[in-house]
Coordinates of C-alpha atoms in Angstrom, one line a residue:
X1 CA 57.0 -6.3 6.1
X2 CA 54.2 -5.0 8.2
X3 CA 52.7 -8.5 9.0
X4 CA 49.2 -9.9 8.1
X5 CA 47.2 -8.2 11.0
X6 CA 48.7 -4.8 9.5
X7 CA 46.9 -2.3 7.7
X8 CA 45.5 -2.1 4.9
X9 CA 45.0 -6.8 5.1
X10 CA 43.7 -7.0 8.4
X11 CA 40.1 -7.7 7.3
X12 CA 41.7 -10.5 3.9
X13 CA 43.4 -12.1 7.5
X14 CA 40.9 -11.7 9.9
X15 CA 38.0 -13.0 7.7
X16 CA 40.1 -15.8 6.1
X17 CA 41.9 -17.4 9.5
X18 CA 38.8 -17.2 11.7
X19 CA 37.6 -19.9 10.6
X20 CA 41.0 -21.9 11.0
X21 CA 40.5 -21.5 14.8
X22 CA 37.0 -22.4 15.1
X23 CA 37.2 -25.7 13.0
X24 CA 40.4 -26.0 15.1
X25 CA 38.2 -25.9 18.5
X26 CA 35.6 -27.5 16.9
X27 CA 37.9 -30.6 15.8
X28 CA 39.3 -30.6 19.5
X29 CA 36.0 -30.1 21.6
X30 CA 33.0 -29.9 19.7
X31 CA 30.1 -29.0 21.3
X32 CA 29.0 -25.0 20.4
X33 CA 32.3 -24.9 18.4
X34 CA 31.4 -26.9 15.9
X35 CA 27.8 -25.1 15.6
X36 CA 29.9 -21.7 15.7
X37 CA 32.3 -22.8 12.8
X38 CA 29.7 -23.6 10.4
X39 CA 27.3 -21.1 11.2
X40 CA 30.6 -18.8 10.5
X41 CA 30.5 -20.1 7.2
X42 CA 27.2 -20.1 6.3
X43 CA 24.8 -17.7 8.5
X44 CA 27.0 -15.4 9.4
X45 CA 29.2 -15.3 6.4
X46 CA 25.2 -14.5 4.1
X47 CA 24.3 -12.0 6.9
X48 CA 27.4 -10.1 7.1
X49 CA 27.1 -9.9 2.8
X50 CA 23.5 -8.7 3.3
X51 CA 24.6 -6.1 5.9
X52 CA 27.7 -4.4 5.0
X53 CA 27.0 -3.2 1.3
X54 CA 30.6 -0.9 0.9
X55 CA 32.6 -1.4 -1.9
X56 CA 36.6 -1.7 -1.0
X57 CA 38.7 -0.5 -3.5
X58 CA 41.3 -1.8 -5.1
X59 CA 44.8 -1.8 -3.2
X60 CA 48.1 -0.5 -4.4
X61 CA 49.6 -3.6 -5.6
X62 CA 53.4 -2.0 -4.5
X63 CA 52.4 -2.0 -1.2
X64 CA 50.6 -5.0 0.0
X65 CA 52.0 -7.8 -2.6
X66 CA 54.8 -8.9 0.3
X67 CA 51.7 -8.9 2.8
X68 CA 49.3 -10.6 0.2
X69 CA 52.0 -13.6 -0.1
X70 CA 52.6 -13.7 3.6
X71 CA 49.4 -14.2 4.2
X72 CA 49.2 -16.9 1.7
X73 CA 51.5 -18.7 3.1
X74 CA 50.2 -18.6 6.7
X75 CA 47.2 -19.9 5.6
X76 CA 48.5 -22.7 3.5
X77 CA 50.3 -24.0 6.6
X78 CA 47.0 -23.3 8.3
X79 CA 45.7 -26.0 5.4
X80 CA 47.8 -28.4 6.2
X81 CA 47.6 -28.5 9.9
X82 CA 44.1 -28.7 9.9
X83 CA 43.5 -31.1 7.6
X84 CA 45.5 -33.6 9.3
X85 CA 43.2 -32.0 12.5
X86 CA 40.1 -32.7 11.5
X87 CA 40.8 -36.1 9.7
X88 CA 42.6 -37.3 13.2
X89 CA 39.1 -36.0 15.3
X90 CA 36.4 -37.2 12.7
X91 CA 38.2 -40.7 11.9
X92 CA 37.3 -41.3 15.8
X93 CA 40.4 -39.8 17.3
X94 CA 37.8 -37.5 19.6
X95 CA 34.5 -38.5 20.4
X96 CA 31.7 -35.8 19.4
X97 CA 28.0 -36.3 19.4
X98 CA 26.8 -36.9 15.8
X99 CA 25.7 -33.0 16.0
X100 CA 29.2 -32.0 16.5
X101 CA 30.6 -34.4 13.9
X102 CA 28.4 -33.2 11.1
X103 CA 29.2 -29.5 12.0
X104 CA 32.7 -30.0 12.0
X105 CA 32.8 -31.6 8.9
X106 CA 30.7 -29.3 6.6
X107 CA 32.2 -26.2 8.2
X108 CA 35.8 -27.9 7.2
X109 CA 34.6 -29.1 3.3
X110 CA 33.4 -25.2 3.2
X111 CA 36.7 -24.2 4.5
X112 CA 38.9 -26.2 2.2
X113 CA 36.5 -25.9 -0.6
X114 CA 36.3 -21.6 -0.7
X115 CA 39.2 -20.2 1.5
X116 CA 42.0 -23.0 1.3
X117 CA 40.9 -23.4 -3.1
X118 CA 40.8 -19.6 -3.2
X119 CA 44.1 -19.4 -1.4
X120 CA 45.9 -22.4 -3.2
X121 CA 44.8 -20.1 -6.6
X122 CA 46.4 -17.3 -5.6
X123 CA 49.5 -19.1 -4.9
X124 CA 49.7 -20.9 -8.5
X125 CA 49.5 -17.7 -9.8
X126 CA 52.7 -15.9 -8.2
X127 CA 55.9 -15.9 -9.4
X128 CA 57.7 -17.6 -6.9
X129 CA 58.4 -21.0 -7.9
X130 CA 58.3 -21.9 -3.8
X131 CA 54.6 -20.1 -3.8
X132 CA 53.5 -21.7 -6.4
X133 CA 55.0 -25.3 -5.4
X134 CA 53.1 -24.5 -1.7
X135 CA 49.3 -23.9 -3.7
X136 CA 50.0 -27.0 -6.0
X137 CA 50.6 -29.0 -2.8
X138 CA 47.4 -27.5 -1.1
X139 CA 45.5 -28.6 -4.7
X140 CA 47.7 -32.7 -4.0
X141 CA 46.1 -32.5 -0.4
X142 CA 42.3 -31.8 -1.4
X143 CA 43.2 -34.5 -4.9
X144 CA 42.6 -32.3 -6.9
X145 CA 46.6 -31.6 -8.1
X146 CA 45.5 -31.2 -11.9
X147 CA 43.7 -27.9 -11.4
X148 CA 47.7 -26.1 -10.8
X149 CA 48.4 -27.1 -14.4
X150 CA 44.7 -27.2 -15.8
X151 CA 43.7 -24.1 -14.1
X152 CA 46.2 -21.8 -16.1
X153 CA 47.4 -23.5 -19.2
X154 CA 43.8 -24.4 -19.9
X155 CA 41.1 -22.6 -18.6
X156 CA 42.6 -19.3 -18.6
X157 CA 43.6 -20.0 -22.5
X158 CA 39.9 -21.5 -23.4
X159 CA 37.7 -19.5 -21.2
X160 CA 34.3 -18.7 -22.0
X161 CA 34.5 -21.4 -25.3
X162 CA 33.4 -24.9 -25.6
X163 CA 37.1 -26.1 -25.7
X164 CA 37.4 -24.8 -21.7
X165 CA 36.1 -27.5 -19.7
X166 CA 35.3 -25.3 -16.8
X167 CA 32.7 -22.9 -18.5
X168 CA 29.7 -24.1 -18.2
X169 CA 27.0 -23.7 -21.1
X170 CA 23.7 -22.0 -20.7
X171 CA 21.0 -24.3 -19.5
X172 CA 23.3 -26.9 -18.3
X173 CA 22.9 -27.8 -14.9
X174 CA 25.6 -28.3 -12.3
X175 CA 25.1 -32.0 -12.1
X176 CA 25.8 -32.2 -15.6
X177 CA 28.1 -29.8 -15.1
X178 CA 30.6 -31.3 -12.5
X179 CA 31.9 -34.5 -13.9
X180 CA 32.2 -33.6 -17.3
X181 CA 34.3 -30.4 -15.9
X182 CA 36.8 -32.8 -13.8
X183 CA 37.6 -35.8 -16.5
X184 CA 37.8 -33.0 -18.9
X185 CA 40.3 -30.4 -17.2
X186 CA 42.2 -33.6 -15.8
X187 CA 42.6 -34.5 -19.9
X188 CA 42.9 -31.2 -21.0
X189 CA 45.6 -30.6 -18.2
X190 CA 47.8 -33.4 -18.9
X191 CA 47.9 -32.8 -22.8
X192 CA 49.1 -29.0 -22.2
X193 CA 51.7 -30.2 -19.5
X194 CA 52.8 -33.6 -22.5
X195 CA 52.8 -30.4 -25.2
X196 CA 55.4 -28.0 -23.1
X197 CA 57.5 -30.7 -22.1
X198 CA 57.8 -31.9 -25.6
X199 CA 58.9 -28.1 -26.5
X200 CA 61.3 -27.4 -23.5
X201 CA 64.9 -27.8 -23.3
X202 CA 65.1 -29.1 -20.0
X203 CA 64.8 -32.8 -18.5
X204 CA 62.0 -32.7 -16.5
X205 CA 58.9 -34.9 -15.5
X206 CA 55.2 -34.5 -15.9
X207 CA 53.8 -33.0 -13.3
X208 CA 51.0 -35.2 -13.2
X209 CA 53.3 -38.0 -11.6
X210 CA 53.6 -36.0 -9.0
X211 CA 50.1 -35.1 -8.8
X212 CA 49.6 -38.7 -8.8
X213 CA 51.9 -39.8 -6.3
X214 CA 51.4 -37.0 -3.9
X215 CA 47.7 -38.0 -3.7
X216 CA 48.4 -41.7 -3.0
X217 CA 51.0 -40.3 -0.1
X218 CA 48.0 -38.0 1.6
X219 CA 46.0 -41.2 1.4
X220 CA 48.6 -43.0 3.5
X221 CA 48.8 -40.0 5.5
X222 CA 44.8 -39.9 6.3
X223 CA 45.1 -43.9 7.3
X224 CA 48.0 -43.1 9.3
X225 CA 46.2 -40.4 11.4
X226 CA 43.3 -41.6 11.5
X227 CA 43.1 -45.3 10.2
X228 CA 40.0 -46.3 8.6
X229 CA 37.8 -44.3 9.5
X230 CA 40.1 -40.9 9.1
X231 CA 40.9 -42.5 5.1
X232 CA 36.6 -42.1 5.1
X233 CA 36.4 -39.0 6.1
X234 CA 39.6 -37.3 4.3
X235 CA 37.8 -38.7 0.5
X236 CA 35.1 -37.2 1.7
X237 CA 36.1 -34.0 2.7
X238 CA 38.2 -34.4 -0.4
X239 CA 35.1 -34.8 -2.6
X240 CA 33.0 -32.0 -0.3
X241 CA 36.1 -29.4 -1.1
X242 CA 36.0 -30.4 -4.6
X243 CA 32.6 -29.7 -5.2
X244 CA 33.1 -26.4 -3.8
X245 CA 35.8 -25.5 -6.5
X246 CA 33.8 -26.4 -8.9
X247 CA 30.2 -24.6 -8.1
X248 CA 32.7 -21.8 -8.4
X249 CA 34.1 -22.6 -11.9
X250 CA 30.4 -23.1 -12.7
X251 CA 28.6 -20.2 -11.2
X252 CA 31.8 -17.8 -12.4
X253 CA 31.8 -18.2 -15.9
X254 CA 27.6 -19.6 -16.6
X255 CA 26.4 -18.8 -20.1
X256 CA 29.1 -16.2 -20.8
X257 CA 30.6 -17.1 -24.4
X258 CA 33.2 -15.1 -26.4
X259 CA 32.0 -14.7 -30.1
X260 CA 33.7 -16.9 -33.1
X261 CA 35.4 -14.9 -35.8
X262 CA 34.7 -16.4 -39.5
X263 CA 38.5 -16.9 -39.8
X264 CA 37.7 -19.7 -36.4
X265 CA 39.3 -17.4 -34.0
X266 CA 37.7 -16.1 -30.9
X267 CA 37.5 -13.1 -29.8
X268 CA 39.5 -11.6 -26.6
X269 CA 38.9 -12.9 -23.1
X270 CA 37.0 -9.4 -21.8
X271 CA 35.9 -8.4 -18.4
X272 CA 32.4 -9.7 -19.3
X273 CA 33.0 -13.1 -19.6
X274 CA 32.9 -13.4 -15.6
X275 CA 30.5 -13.0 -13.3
X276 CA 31.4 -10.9 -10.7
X277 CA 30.3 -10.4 -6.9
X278 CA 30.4 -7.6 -4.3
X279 CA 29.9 -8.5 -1.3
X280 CA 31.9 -7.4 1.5
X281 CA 32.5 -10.0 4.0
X282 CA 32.7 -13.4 1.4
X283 CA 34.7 -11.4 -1.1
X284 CA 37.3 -10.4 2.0
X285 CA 37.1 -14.5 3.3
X286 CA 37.6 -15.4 0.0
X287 CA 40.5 -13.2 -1.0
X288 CA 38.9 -11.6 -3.9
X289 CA 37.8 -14.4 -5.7
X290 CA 34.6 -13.1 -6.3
X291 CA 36.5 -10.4 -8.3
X292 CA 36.9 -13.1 -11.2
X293 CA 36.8 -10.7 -14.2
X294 CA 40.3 -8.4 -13.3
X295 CA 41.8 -11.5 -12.7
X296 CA 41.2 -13.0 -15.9
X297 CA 42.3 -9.6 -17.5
X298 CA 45.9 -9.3 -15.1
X299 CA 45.9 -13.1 -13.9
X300 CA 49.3 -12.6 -12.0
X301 CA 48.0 -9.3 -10.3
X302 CA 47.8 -10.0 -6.1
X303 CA 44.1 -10.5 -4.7
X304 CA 44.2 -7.5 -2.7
X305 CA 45.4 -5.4 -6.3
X306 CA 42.3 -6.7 -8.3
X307 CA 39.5 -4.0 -9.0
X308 CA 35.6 -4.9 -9.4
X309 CA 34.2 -3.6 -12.5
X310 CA 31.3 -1.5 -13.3
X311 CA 27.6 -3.0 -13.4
X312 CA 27.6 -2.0 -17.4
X313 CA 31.1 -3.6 -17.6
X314 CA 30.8 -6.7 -16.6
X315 CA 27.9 -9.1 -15.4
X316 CA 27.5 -8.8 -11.9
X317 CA 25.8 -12.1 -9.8
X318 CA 22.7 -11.3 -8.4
X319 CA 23.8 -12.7 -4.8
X320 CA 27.0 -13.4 -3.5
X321 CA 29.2 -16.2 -5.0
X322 CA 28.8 -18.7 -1.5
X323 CA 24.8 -18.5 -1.7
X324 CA 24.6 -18.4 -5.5
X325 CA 27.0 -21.9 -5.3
X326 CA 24.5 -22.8 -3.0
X327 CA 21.6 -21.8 -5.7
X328 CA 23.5 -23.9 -8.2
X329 CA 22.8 -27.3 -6.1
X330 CA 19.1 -26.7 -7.0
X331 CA 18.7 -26.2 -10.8
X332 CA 14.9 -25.4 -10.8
X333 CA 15.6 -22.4 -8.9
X334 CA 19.1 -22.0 -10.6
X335 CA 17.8 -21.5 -14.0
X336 CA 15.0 -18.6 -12.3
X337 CA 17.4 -16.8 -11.1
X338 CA 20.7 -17.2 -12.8
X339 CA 18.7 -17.4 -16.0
X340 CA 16.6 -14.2 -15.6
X341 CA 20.2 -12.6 -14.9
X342 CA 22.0 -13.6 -17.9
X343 CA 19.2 -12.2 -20.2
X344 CA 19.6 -9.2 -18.1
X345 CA 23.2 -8.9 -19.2
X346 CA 22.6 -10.4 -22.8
X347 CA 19.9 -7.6 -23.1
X348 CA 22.1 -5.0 -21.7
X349 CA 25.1 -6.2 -24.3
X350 CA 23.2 -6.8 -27.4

């Protein structure tokens, strides 16, 4: 194994644990390096995007897959480390100006939101029952431990039809969007996990207990570290993160339906029933993510493996996915300029 710094991964590591070491600092001293962690996140993550217009092709999935999950893996640990970090320093274990505070903790919920949720993804996805066990328990930490059953046994099933929770309709904005996506995907979730267990052979619990109890364990964590004030500031970083998961689900798959067959069967999940984004320096922080439509099509494939598709393939977003999440919090300007894109594509498709 040729390590994560190694050719051909050394931009997916650079580009993802950066940001680990400045929230680090940030959480330790604040001052400039809580300004420099979030303006890594924000300014400088939408510059670089606007800058560097390359495409990187796909990657031989032979030769990096050992790489890819090493690299998981470091920065799930990273996860963990720094959450318990950043809750000790925020719930008044260091003593930052207000400035610093605020810096610290939206460059974190960004963090854990798009890299750690992008990462924890990945790992649900591999076949390694350890792997996936480490990105379910990155999902317990942010309380969000339904999505590693929902996520795969629903949305990738239901996607792009009203029975997904997750795909979000045309003209419905995030607001409306968000809590109907989490009660319904938690639901949805935990009927899929009650229907396999009533089919398998084995003896073996619901998930969701575990969900369940691991979340009430971090909670006694956060008040350990950082008492009252750390339990604050872990919900809310909790809810921040969450947010972020979901503007992706939302902006990902917005207005893109499959077509209903008369006989009530829809039709095949296709490459253009994601949106898709490429931009360099996001889609590298975000291990592919932005990719969305070759993972739906090979959902086990490794991020560095996944392909972007043509423009006249698949529906392409018309900025990258952090700023158009960003977008998304505003719905007036949403619907101006995600609408005037999807009746691009519907025009292009019809």
């Amino acid at each position: 194994m040729s390590g994560i710094l190694a050719h051909p991964l050394r931009v997916f590591a650079l580009a993802s644990l950066t940001p680990v070491a400045l929230i680090a600092l940030a959480a330790v001293f604040g001052g400039w390096f809580a300004a420099a962690a979030l303006i890594y996140m924000t300014v400088l993550t939408y510059a670089l995007d606007a800058i560097i217009t390359r495409d990187t092709p796909a990657l031989n999935e032979d030769e990096t897959a050992d790489d890819a999950d090493l690299l998981s893996t470091v920065l799930a640990l990273c996860h963990f480390a720094l959450l318990g970090l950043v809750v000790h320093a925020l719930g008044g274990g260091m003593q930052h100006s207000l400035t610093a505070t605020a810096c610290t903790f939206l460059a974190a919920g960004l963090f854990f939101g798009q890299v750690s949720n992008a990462n924890a993804h990945e790992l649900i996805h591999r076949g390694s029952w350890t792997l996936r066990t480490l990105g379910r328990w990155v999902y317990i930490s942010l309380l969000f431990g339904h999505h590693a059953s929902a996520h795969p046994k629903v949305h990738h099933r239901w996607v792009a039809t009203p029975d997904d929770p997750n795909t979000a309709e045309d003209g419905e904005s995030f607001y409306d969007f968000a809590p109907r996506a989490w009660a319904g995907s938690f639901v949805a979730g935990y009927e899929m996990e009650k229907q396999d267990l009533a089919r398998s052979q084995r003896r073996r619990i619901n998930p969701y207990y575990i969900y369940v109890a691991g979340a009430f364990l971090m909670i006694c964590a956060a008040l350990w570290i950082g008492g009252i004030g750390g339990f604050l500031v872990y919900l809310l970083l909790c809810l921040h993160a969450q947010m972020q998961l979901l503007l992706s689900d939302y902006v990902q798959h917005y207005g893109l339906m499959r077509d209903r067959h008369p006989d009530g069967e829809y039709a095949p999940v296709g490459v253009e029933h994601s949106w898709n984004a490429p931009h360099w320096f996001s889609t590298h922080m975000m291990l592919n993510a932005p990719r969305h439509s070759d993972h739906h099509a090979h959902p086990m494939r490794p991020y560095p493996a996944l392909a972007l598709p043509k423009a006249q393939e698949a529906p392409i977003l018309p900025y990258s996915l952090p700023m158009m999440a960003t977008i998304a919090l505003i719905p007036p300007l949403w619907y101006r300029v995600m609408g005037r894109a999807l009746r691009k594509w519907h025009n292009r498709t019809a």
